[in-house]
XYZ file of C-alpha atoms in Angstrom:
666
model
C -61.417 -93.568 17.028
C -59.396 -91.259 14.766
C -59.843 -91.901 11.178
C -56.795 -93.235 9.297
C -56.660 -90.351 6.975
C -56.483 -87.771 9.727
C -53.841 -89.803 11.536
C -51.723 -89.993 8.458
C -52.010 -86.267 7.904
C -51.146 -85.423 11.500
C -48.084 -87.698 11.325
C -46.830 -85.981 8.238
C -47.303 -82.612 9.942
C -45.332 -83.748 12.944
C -42.586 -85.156 10.791
C -42.340 -81.905 8.911
C -42.002 -79.929 12.166
C -39.395 -82.377 13.462
C -37.414 -82.090 10.267
C -37.654 -78.317 10.530
C -36.424 -78.331 14.127
C -33.500 -80.554 13.215
C -32.469 -78.154 10.527
C -32.658 -75.266 13.057
C -30.621 -77.213 15.550
C -28.028 -77.970 12.943
C -27.817 -74.258 12.084
C -27.365 -73.298 15.706
C -24.654 -75.906 16.137
C -22.783 -74.548 13.112
C -23.124 -71.003 14.435
C -21.738 -71.962 17.833
C -18.781 -73.638 16.247
C -18.052 -70.506 14.203
C -18.433 -68.346 17.297
C -16.027 -70.428 19.260
C -13.563 -70.198 16.450
C -13.901 -66.424 16.284
C -13.484 -66.181 20.045
C -10.348 -68.237 19.897
C -9.025 -66.045 17.123
C -9.845 -62.792 19.127
C -8.192 -64.143 22.228
C -5.177 -64.985 20.208
C -5.075 -61.475 18.707
C -5.477 -59.774 22.110
C -2.806 -61.933 23.611
C -0.513 -61.003 20.791
C -1.398 -57.239 21.201
C -0.756 -57.400 24.916
C 2.586 -58.951 24.321
C 3.513 -56.324 21.792
C 2.253 -53.508 24.063
C 4.411 -54.719 26.909
C 7.377 -54.830 24.573
C 6.580 -51.226 23.415
C 6.250 -49.959 26.992
C 9.529 -51.553 27.955
C 11.114 -49.767 25.009
C 9.465 -46.224 25.348
C 9.598 -45.590 29.135
C 13.431 -45.375 29.307
C 13.385 -43.050 26.299
C 10.744 -40.820 27.948
C 12.697 -40.657 31.157
C 15.831 -39.797 29.258
C 13.987 -37.033 27.385
C 12.563 -35.632 30.627
C 16.041 -35.467 32.140
C 17.315 -33.706 29.074
C 14.526 -31.095 29.320
C 15.310 -30.508 32.994
C 18.959 -30.123 32.211
C 18.097 -27.624 29.506
C 15.954 -25.573 31.903
C 18.724 -25.584 34.493
C 21.155 -24.384 31.923
C 18.815 -21.564 30.927
C 18.259 -20.556 34.547
C 21.962 -20.677 35.213
C 22.627 -18.486 32.200
C 19.894 -16.043 33.363
C 21.359 -15.901 36.880
C 24.791 -15.373 35.429
C 23.448 -12.511 33.342
C 21.756 -11.026 36.482
C 24.893 -11.382 38.562
C 27.065 -10.017 35.813
C 24.700 -7.002 35.615
C 25.536 -6.110 39.233
C 29.183 -5.932 38.258
C 28.259 -3.379 35.592
C 26.004 -1.200 37.835
C 28.842 1.022 39.003
C 30.066 1.782 35.505
C 26.534 2.156 34.104
C 25.370 4.644 36.764
C 28.536 6.480 37.728
C 28.060 9.244 35.140
C 24.450 9.903 36.191
C 25.399 10.003 39.879
C 28.335 12.273 39.178
C 26.176 14.752 37.207
C 23.550 14.887 39.985
C 19.753 14.781 40.107
C 19.028 18.350 38.999
C 16.504 18.307 36.166
C 16.220 14.509 35.988
C 15.140 13.280 39.372
C 13.211 10.236 38.103
C 16.192 8.919 36.152
C 18.470 9.635 39.084
C 16.270 7.794 41.571
C 16.098 4.881 39.112
C 19.892 4.687 39.096
C 19.960 4.876 42.895
C 17.542 1.940 43.013
C 19.941 -0.130 40.822
C 22.879 0.807 43.029
C 20.975 -0.106 46.158
C 20.106 -3.564 44.769
C 23.752 -4.096 43.834
C 24.786 -3.191 47.378
C 22.274 -5.658 48.792
C 23.477 -8.421 46.406
C 27.136 -8.066 47.196
C 26.443 -7.772 50.934
C 24.506 -11.046 50.805
C 26.671 -12.971 48.336
C 30.109 -11.461 48.188
C 30.732 -9.220 51.208
C 34.490 -9.223 50.634
C 34.374 -8.272 46.989
C 35.835 -4.942 45.850
C 32.637 -4.412 43.868
C 30.730 -3.954 47.175
C 32.936 -1.028 48.161
C 32.445 0.510 44.724
C 28.679 0.467 44.805
C 28.570 1.482 48.472
C 30.703 4.531 47.756
C 28.534 5.320 44.760
C 25.388 4.948 46.848
C 26.740 7.303 49.539
C 27.758 9.817 46.891
C 24.301 9.605 45.353
C 22.634 10.049 48.739
C 24.770 13.099 49.432
C 23.761 14.539 46.057
C 20.106 14.005 46.910
C 20.607 15.728 50.262
C 22.383 18.553 48.478
C 19.566 18.770 45.918
C 17.014 18.902 48.740
C 18.897 21.763 50.372
C 19.328 23.531 47.039
C 15.649 23.280 46.089
C 14.531 24.490 49.514
C 17.045 27.341 49.553
C 16.428 28.546 45.987
C 12.650 28.388 46.079
C 11.846 29.333 49.691
C 10.962 33.010 49.509
C 10.118 35.567 52.191
C 6.369 36.280 52.187
C 5.775 39.911 51.232
C 4.151 42.227 53.821
C 1.270 43.025 51.444
C 0.486 39.323 51.017
C 0.679 38.768 54.780
C -1.721 41.658 55.366
C -4.105 40.134 52.833
C -3.773 36.831 54.658
C -4.574 38.219 58.105
C -7.158 40.765 56.928
C -10.101 38.417 56.472
C -13.405 39.968 55.407
C -16.359 39.136 57.637
C -18.761 41.425 55.790
C -18.452 40.382 52.155
C -20.632 37.441 51.190
C -17.971 35.984 48.923
C -14.409 35.982 50.105
C -11.616 34.275 48.261
C -9.098 32.615 50.491
C -5.635 34.060 50.225
C -3.388 31.093 49.475
C 0.346 31.009 50.038
C 2.503 29.080 47.592
C 5.719 28.558 49.497
C 7.165 26.337 46.743
C 6.208 25.918 43.066
C 4.194 22.728 42.549
C 6.888 20.989 40.467
C 9.554 21.832 43.035
C 7.282 20.683 45.867
C 6.791 17.299 44.204
C 10.567 16.869 43.752
C 11.167 17.814 47.383
C 8.532 15.297 48.512
C 10.098 12.519 46.373
C 13.578 13.217 47.739
C 12.258 13.366 51.307
C 10.493 10.018 50.994
C 13.557 8.409 49.405
C 15.876 9.701 52.119
C 13.557 8.365 54.803
C 12.875 4.992 53.181
C 16.241 4.175 51.599
C 18.711 6.779 52.794
C 18.062 6.129 56.496
C 18.724 9.831 56.928
C 17.073 12.473 59.098
C 19.565 15.300 58.595
C 17.429 16.721 55.791
C 14.720 17.469 58.387
C 17.174 19.750 60.183
C 17.986 21.384 56.851
C 14.267 21.817 56.208
C 13.383 23.468 59.513
C 16.455 25.722 59.441
C 15.608 27.067 55.980
C 11.876 27.435 56.643
C 12.519 28.875 60.114
C 14.667 31.595 58.581
C 11.977 32.429 56.011
C 9.247 32.567 58.665
C 11.313 34.818 60.919
C 12.314 37.090 58.039
C 8.709 37.324 56.816
C 7.489 38.552 60.197
C 10.403 40.964 60.570
C 9.684 42.236 57.069
C 6.091 42.982 58.067
C 7.295 44.912 61.108
C 9.724 46.920 58.982
C 6.890 47.595 56.507
C 4.905 49.224 59.306
C 7.841 51.361 60.346
C 8.407 52.625 56.825
C 4.843 52.946 55.572
C 2.673 53.834 58.561
C 1.442 57.361 58.880
C -0.990 59.225 61.074
C -3.743 58.508 58.549
C -3.844 54.872 59.483
C -2.238 51.485 59.321
C -0.857 50.365 55.943
C -3.319 47.599 55.199
C -3.160 45.981 51.823
C -5.547 47.653 49.374
C -6.564 44.229 48.109
C -8.863 43.641 51.069
C -10.092 46.929 52.535
C -12.098 45.468 55.411
C -10.424 43.990 58.467
C -11.050 41.080 60.728
C -12.970 41.772 63.927
C -10.112 40.479 66.024
C -7.611 42.706 64.241
C -7.619 46.165 65.843
C -8.770 48.774 63.372
C -9.725 51.559 65.744
C -6.866 53.652 66.988
C -7.188 54.884 70.523
C -7.471 58.634 71.061
C -4.250 60.584 70.931
C -2.570 60.290 74.286
C -0.729 63.146 75.958
C 2.963 62.782 75.436
C 2.497 59.763 73.166
C 4.756 59.410 70.178
C 3.201 58.417 66.851
C 6.017 55.910 66.499
C 4.857 54.167 69.655
C 1.423 53.632 68.100
C 3.079 52.270 64.968
C 5.138 49.838 67.049
C 1.984 48.692 68.845
C 0.095 48.156 65.599
C 3.092 46.410 64.095
C 3.406 44.016 67.028
C -0.311 43.181 66.994
C -0.195 42.412 63.284
C 3.018 40.421 63.649
C 1.252 38.211 66.210
C -1.585 37.576 63.759
C 0.932 37.025 60.981
C 2.774 34.417 63.049
C -0.427 32.420 63.549
C -1.363 32.460 59.857
C 2.151 31.794 58.581
C 2.714 29.026 61.137
C -0.536 27.357 60.031
C 0.636 27.546 56.438
C 4.078 26.219 57.366
C 2.530 23.190 59.038
C 0.489 22.408 55.925
C 3.664 22.508 53.831
C 5.616 20.495 56.376
C 2.933 17.774 56.517
C 3.568 16.997 52.825
C 7.345 16.813 53.143
C 8.252 15.540 56.619
C 7.289 12.002 57.816
C 4.286 12.039 60.125
C 6.079 10.869 63.269
C 8.650 13.669 62.865
C 6.233 16.485 61.978
C 5.492 17.891 65.458
C 9.123 17.952 66.529
C 10.285 19.529 63.257
C 7.486 22.111 63.414
C 8.409 22.908 67.011
C 11.984 23.620 65.920
C 10.845 25.539 62.839
C 8.741 28.123 64.715
C 11.114 28.713 67.627
C 13.054 31.690 66.255
C 9.940 33.581 65.133
C 8.047 32.716 68.319
C 10.978 33.646 70.549
C 11.296 36.927 68.675
C 7.647 37.750 69.350
C 7.886 36.732 72.986
C 11.089 38.740 73.481
C 9.489 41.804 71.950
C 6.457 41.257 74.177
C 8.662 41.050 77.256
C 10.431 44.223 76.105
C 7.010 45.901 75.999
C 6.393 44.679 79.548
C 9.820 45.950 80.613
C 9.181 49.339 78.968
C 5.813 49.516 80.727
C 7.479 48.728 84.035
C 9.953 51.596 83.528
C 7.132 53.904 82.434
C 5.262 53.139 85.654
C 8.327 54.097 87.678
C 8.452 57.498 85.975
C 4.642 57.821 86.165
C 4.277 57.804 82.371
C 0.991 55.915 82.402
C 0.029 56.846 78.845
C 2.893 54.671 77.610
C 1.610 51.773 79.715
C -1.612 51.866 77.679
C 0.408 50.207 74.904
C 0.004 46.962 76.845
C -3.804 47.026 76.701
C -4.456 46.601 72.951
C -1.620 44.101 72.732
C -2.906 42.058 75.664
C -6.441 42.131 74.284
C -5.200 40.860 70.932
C -3.032 38.154 72.504
C -6.033 36.843 74.456
C -8.257 36.966 71.370
C -5.619 35.137 69.354
C -4.796 32.565 72.045
C -7.284 29.882 70.822
C -5.661 29.962 67.364
C -2.227 29.976 68.986
C -3.113 26.903 71.039
C -4.422 25.109 67.979
C -1.302 25.868 65.955
C 0.968 24.713 68.787
C -0.793 21.398 69.372
C 1.751 18.650 69.776
C 4.684 20.963 70.416
C 6.747 20.833 73.578
C 5.233 22.134 76.812
C 7.869 24.877 76.927
C 6.666 26.104 73.527
C 2.984 26.002 74.471
C 3.620 27.910 77.706
C 5.337 30.901 76.108
C 2.194 32.816 75.151
C 0.347 32.163 78.449
C 3.492 33.339 80.248
C 3.561 36.584 78.276
C -0.163 37.122 78.859
C 0.361 36.672 82.593
C 3.267 39.155 82.560
C 1.163 41.724 80.719
C -1.822 41.233 83.006
C 0.427 41.656 86.025
C 2.121 44.811 84.747
C -1.228 46.174 83.552
C -2.803 45.641 86.962
C 0.189 47.304 88.604
C -0.123 50.243 86.216
C -3.789 50.652 87.125
C -3.092 50.590 90.836
C -0.075 52.890 90.607
C -2.069 55.283 88.442
C -4.795 55.450 91.078
C -2.164 56.068 93.769
C -0.430 58.673 91.626
C -3.703 60.561 91.162
C -4.129 60.579 94.905
C -0.571 61.621 95.719
C 0.220 64.064 92.901
C 1.938 66.944 94.742
C 0.341 70.399 95.075
C 2.949 72.423 93.210
C 2.068 76.104 93.125
C 3.885 76.735 89.859
C 1.944 73.858 88.274
C -1.463 75.296 89.127
C -3.406 77.040 86.319
C -3.413 80.772 87.084
C -6.852 81.194 85.507
C -8.421 78.392 87.557
C -9.113 76.234 84.520
C -9.028 72.416 84.360
C -5.860 70.954 85.852
C -3.649 68.759 83.688
C -4.010 65.997 86.263
C -7.786 66.018 85.718
C -7.644 65.948 81.927
C -4.991 63.227 81.961
C -6.928 61.156 84.476
C -10.167 61.416 82.493
C -8.367 60.675 79.233
C -6.770 57.615 80.796
C -10.155 56.379 82.028
C -11.778 57.077 78.666
C -9.115 55.047 76.952
C -9.868 52.165 79.294
C -13.339 52.058 77.734
C -11.797 50.573 74.613
C -10.356 47.806 76.775
C -13.033 47.208 79.397
C -12.776 43.428 79.344
C -8.994 43.536 79.252
C -8.716 46.004 82.133
C -11.363 44.141 84.141
C -9.509 40.882 83.595
C -6.266 42.547 84.702
C -7.872 43.573 87.966
C -9.551 40.195 88.381
C -6.310 38.327 87.655
C -4.744 40.011 90.660
C -7.804 39.138 92.756
C -8.331 42.772 93.640
C -11.795 42.013 94.891
C -10.382 41.993 98.396
C -8.836 45.403 97.800
C -12.189 46.865 96.872
C -14.165 44.778 99.355
C -16.086 43.096 96.561
C -17.224 39.613 97.636
C -16.233 36.795 95.318
C -19.411 34.925 94.377
C -18.598 31.267 93.562
C -20.840 31.572 90.517
C -18.653 34.389 89.195
C -15.378 32.508 89.359
C -14.062 29.282 87.940
C -11.297 27.056 89.231
C -8.797 29.394 87.607
C -7.879 32.458 89.617
C -7.860 34.528 86.429
C -11.193 33.377 85.029
C -14.003 35.641 86.182
C -17.400 36.425 84.738
C -17.633 39.557 82.602
C -20.137 40.998 85.091
C -17.720 40.600 87.971
C -14.885 42.117 85.925
C -17.187 45.011 85.051
C -17.926 45.654 88.717
C -14.219 45.528 89.493
C -13.502 48.070 86.764
C -16.374 50.278 87.936
C -15.035 50.213 91.472
C -11.557 51.007 90.187
C -12.805 54.012 88.171
C -14.713 55.274 91.196
C -11.554 54.916 93.249
C -9.592 56.989 90.710
C -12.308 59.643 90.635
C -12.403 59.707 94.427
C -8.615 60.091 94.600
C -8.797 62.827 91.968
C -11.450 64.709 93.931
C -9.404 64.567 97.131
C -6.317 65.784 95.281
C -8.225 68.622 93.608
C -9.534 69.763 96.996
C -5.987 69.794 98.274
C -4.689 71.642 95.225
C -7.450 74.246 95.419
C -6.015 75.394 98.735
C -2.928 76.628 96.904
C -5.005 79.581 95.665
C -5.088 82.476 98.101
C -8.393 83.729 96.681
C -11.292 81.475 97.781
C -13.256 82.562 94.712
C -10.518 81.384 92.352
C -10.311 78.178 94.346
C -14.057 77.730 93.821
C -13.764 78.437 90.079
C -10.926 75.899 89.881
C -12.967 73.193 91.614
C -16.051 74.118 89.583
C -14.141 73.812 86.304
C -12.604 70.475 87.247
C -15.810 68.965 88.623
C -17.748 70.181 85.598
C -15.108 68.796 83.248
C -15.241 65.435 85.006
C -19.042 65.282 84.886
C -19.289 66.329 81.231
C -16.570 63.859 80.276
C -18.350 61.073 82.123
C -21.619 61.943 80.397
C -20.115 62.148 76.923
C -18.718 58.632 77.186
C -19.806 55.301 78.615
C -17.916 56.111 81.795
C -21.046 57.374 83.515
C -22.790 54.024 82.938
C -19.724 52.182 84.147
C -19.480 54.342 87.262
C -23.196 53.788 87.920
C -22.609 50.039 88.184
C -21.299 50.588 91.711
C -22.188 54.233 92.432
C -25.736 55.114 91.432
C -25.606 58.686 92.777
C -22.292 59.760 91.264
C -23.864 62.092 88.695
C -26.078 63.813 91.281
C -23.132 64.133 93.644
C -21.025 65.944 91.023
C -23.887 68.319 90.245
C -24.170 69.154 93.938
C -20.407 69.796 94.158
C -20.582 72.058 91.092
C -23.486 74.066 92.545
C -21.707 74.348 95.869
C -18.631 75.874 94.170
C -20.821 78.343 92.262
C -22.292 79.488 95.545
C -18.813 79.828 97.034
C -17.760 81.921 94.053
C -20.828 84.150 94.345
C -19.866 84.999 97.900
C -16.826 86.786 96.480
C -19.219 89.503 95.258
C -20.615 90.170 98.700
C -17.822 92.654 99.431
C -19.099 94.592 96.415
C -22.831 94.291 96.968
C -22.631 94.638 100.755
C -21.665 98.312 100.238
C -24.988 99.019 98.596
C -27.210 96.359 100.145
C -30.453 97.633 101.637
C -29.696 96.211 105.040
C -26.479 98.254 105.288
C -27.877 101.559 104.136
C -28.661 104.495 106.507
C -32.220 105.720 106.813
C -32.792 109.227 105.396
C -35.841 111.376 105.724
C -37.163 112.628 102.443
C -36.840 116.382 101.877
C -34.480 116.840 104.830
C -31.053 118.263 104.094
C -28.327 115.619 104.529
C -25.800 116.074 107.162
C -22.084 115.890 106.333
C -21.818 112.486 107.989
C -24.647 111.124 105.880
C -23.239 112.578 102.663
C -19.872 111.050 103.496
C -21.505 107.663 104.093
C -23.216 107.741 100.674
C -19.915 108.715 99.028
C -18.210 105.766 100.748
C -20.969 103.406 99.566
C -20.575 104.513 95.937
C -16.799 104.465 96.126
C -16.723 101.047 97.823
C -19.025 99.601 95.157
C -17.094 101.201 92.281
C -13.697 100.115 93.567
C -14.905 96.604 94.383
C -16.598 96.213 90.989
C -13.532 97.406 89.108
C -11.190 95.259 91.142
C -13.246 92.086 90.805
C -13.829 92.620 87.099
C -10.136 93.200 86.526
C -9.161 90.095 88.491
C -11.910 87.767 87.321
C -11.598 88.773 83.712
C -8.359 86.789 83.710
C -10.036 83.715 85.124
C -11.432 81.065 82.828
C -14.554 78.941 82.618
C -14.051 76.872 79.445
C -17.611 75.504 79.425
C -19.669 78.121 77.531
C -22.923 77.030 79.073
C -21.574 77.193 82.612
C -19.794 80.486 81.904
C -22.992 82.114 80.651
C -24.983 80.671 83.529
C -22.600 81.998 86.189
C -22.303 85.399 84.504
C -26.069 85.752 84.194
C -26.736 84.749 87.790
C -24.122 87.176 89.083
C -25.286 89.926 86.733
C -28.860 89.581 87.945
C -27.838 89.840 91.598
C -25.507 92.824 91.149
C -27.749 94.713 88.728
C -30.755 94.300 90.991
C -28.866 95.471 94.076
C -27.089 98.325 92.274
C -30.284 99.346 90.497
C -32.146 99.696 93.784
C -29.252 101.643 95.313
C -28.913 103.924 92.323
C -32.635 104.529 92.218
C -32.554 105.612 95.837
C -29.441 107.729 95.900
C -28.824 108.684 92.276
C -30.855 111.883 92.601
C -29.842 112.698 96.178
C -27.633 115.766 96.557
C -24.765 114.173 98.413
C -21.943 115.696 96.331
C -21.161 118.641 94.067
C -19.397 116.188 91.667
C -21.865 113.300 91.100
C -19.933 111.905 88.101
C -17.076 111.106 90.429
C -19.258 108.683 92.382
C -21.991 107.645 89.997
C -19.518 106.202 87.480
C -21.678 103.399 86.078
C -25.222 102.932 84.991
C -26.953 99.619 85.669
C -26.480 98.338 82.103
C -22.809 99.259 82.191
C -22.395 97.133 85.294
C -24.089 94.266 83.423
C -21.728 94.712 80.476
C -18.705 94.600 82.769
C -19.866 91.347 84.332
C -20.527 89.936 80.845
C -16.823 90.286 80.173
C -15.807 88.123 83.135
C -13.869 84.902 82.390
C -12.978 86.186 78.943
C -9.296 86.950 78.459
C -9.953 88.115 74.901
C -12.333 90.920 76.026
């Protein structure tokens, strides 16, 4: 049971809590009422704001749209005004540019091209928008006039600034130096740089905007003339300046290219110095053409559009190339005429030229890449013509050596070397400078069959004119042996013109000896040995044989006093008249024969000192020995009252007389 006091206290506590809760509840109720009121007020405000916002939107949107339309209208007006200004400007182009077009582009190309660009745009506008307007005709006429002025300026610049290349500069260009470590390239400036840039600008404009190709014809005609004149100027330089001391190379570069002939062939019988000059000039003109054509293509590549370059270049080089080819054919024609009149020294002109053409052909082919087939074939055609005429010259020369007539008045009276021999050897020696060329000439005509030389498949290619150097060398060796064989046969025939067999022998000896010594002094002997190993020994045998034949001429002198033909006399026994007469006849026969032979043979000639001394000494030994024995036996025999009449010479005197043989100055 809870005590009353505690119950009363607990009740008061509960009542206090209840009262407190009621107060809290009352506060919450008041707060909710205020919140509801505030919510109602906010809703009312928002509703009012929404209403006002809708009213504002309904008022502003039409204004905004109206403003936007006004802005668009303003922009359209501005664009229209701008277009009007642009269109109006086209109507002023003719008047604004007419003065510049009339005065031309000289000295102000950039400004001029700028005016042409304005005129072109005006033409395009009127063609698109007002094709019937008179303004179109105005600007079109102005454009055509401007284009013509540009074409005229192109021609003028090319004409005024294209200069002939001087011969000295060309010689520097073609005289490269293979020996100097440092070699500055010789550059050609065909046009000043500023002029070149103007020409390039005009060219590009004419191609891109002028739709014109006539300027390319102007270009090649002007440059073609300069190229042709440059080469002709070099040729004229040779004619005026060349002398026997050498070719007029530029002093700027003293050394020459290996493929440029620097060694003059030996002086040829009957050759004119002028002919050598013409040969040198032609060779250098060929080299000049290659170098100048290369330079021309470099210039052309900057000025002419790429797809027109080959055709324009082909046209540009034609005159100069045709001139070279015509001159080459004239050389062939002259060689052909020289062959007819047996002037083979003149034909030798073809050899250095042909050699140079073949050496230069790779550069020629490179320069002519892309040109027409007819252009490319010109040089090979000339080479073929020269090889053909050269081969004919070689064959006709060999035949001429064989068939040269035995004219008595043409024979050397002293039995010295015949002109035919010296000319033949000189011709063969000159071939040494052109071994490959001459061998190729023979090979090109497939002369292997002529000389019975088998054609080894390894020595030939698919081309009939392409043979190995070894095969060509064998062909040339066989040819030289053929010439020497023909010469020997002809000399034998000619020797029969002499009535005196001894003079005939001296003649053959001199010629054979000359041939052998000439072969030995040059590379001819090695070349001959390629196909005839015993040629040298054979000539020595021929020479010795002729010496023996000559020595037999002295038998009619020595036979008078030879031991085998002398009578036998007993010592101490008086000679009978018949015996004395026989001794007198022996002395007289020897004296007369000695005097006669010495008189005759003194006028004969043996040009080779060594051979002359050898023959004299051998003959002197034979005669002195025979005469000495005879004189020893009969010099003290009393066979005459007048011994001086018969014993006219002592042994040493006989030797002295023989020492004066073959010496017209003695």
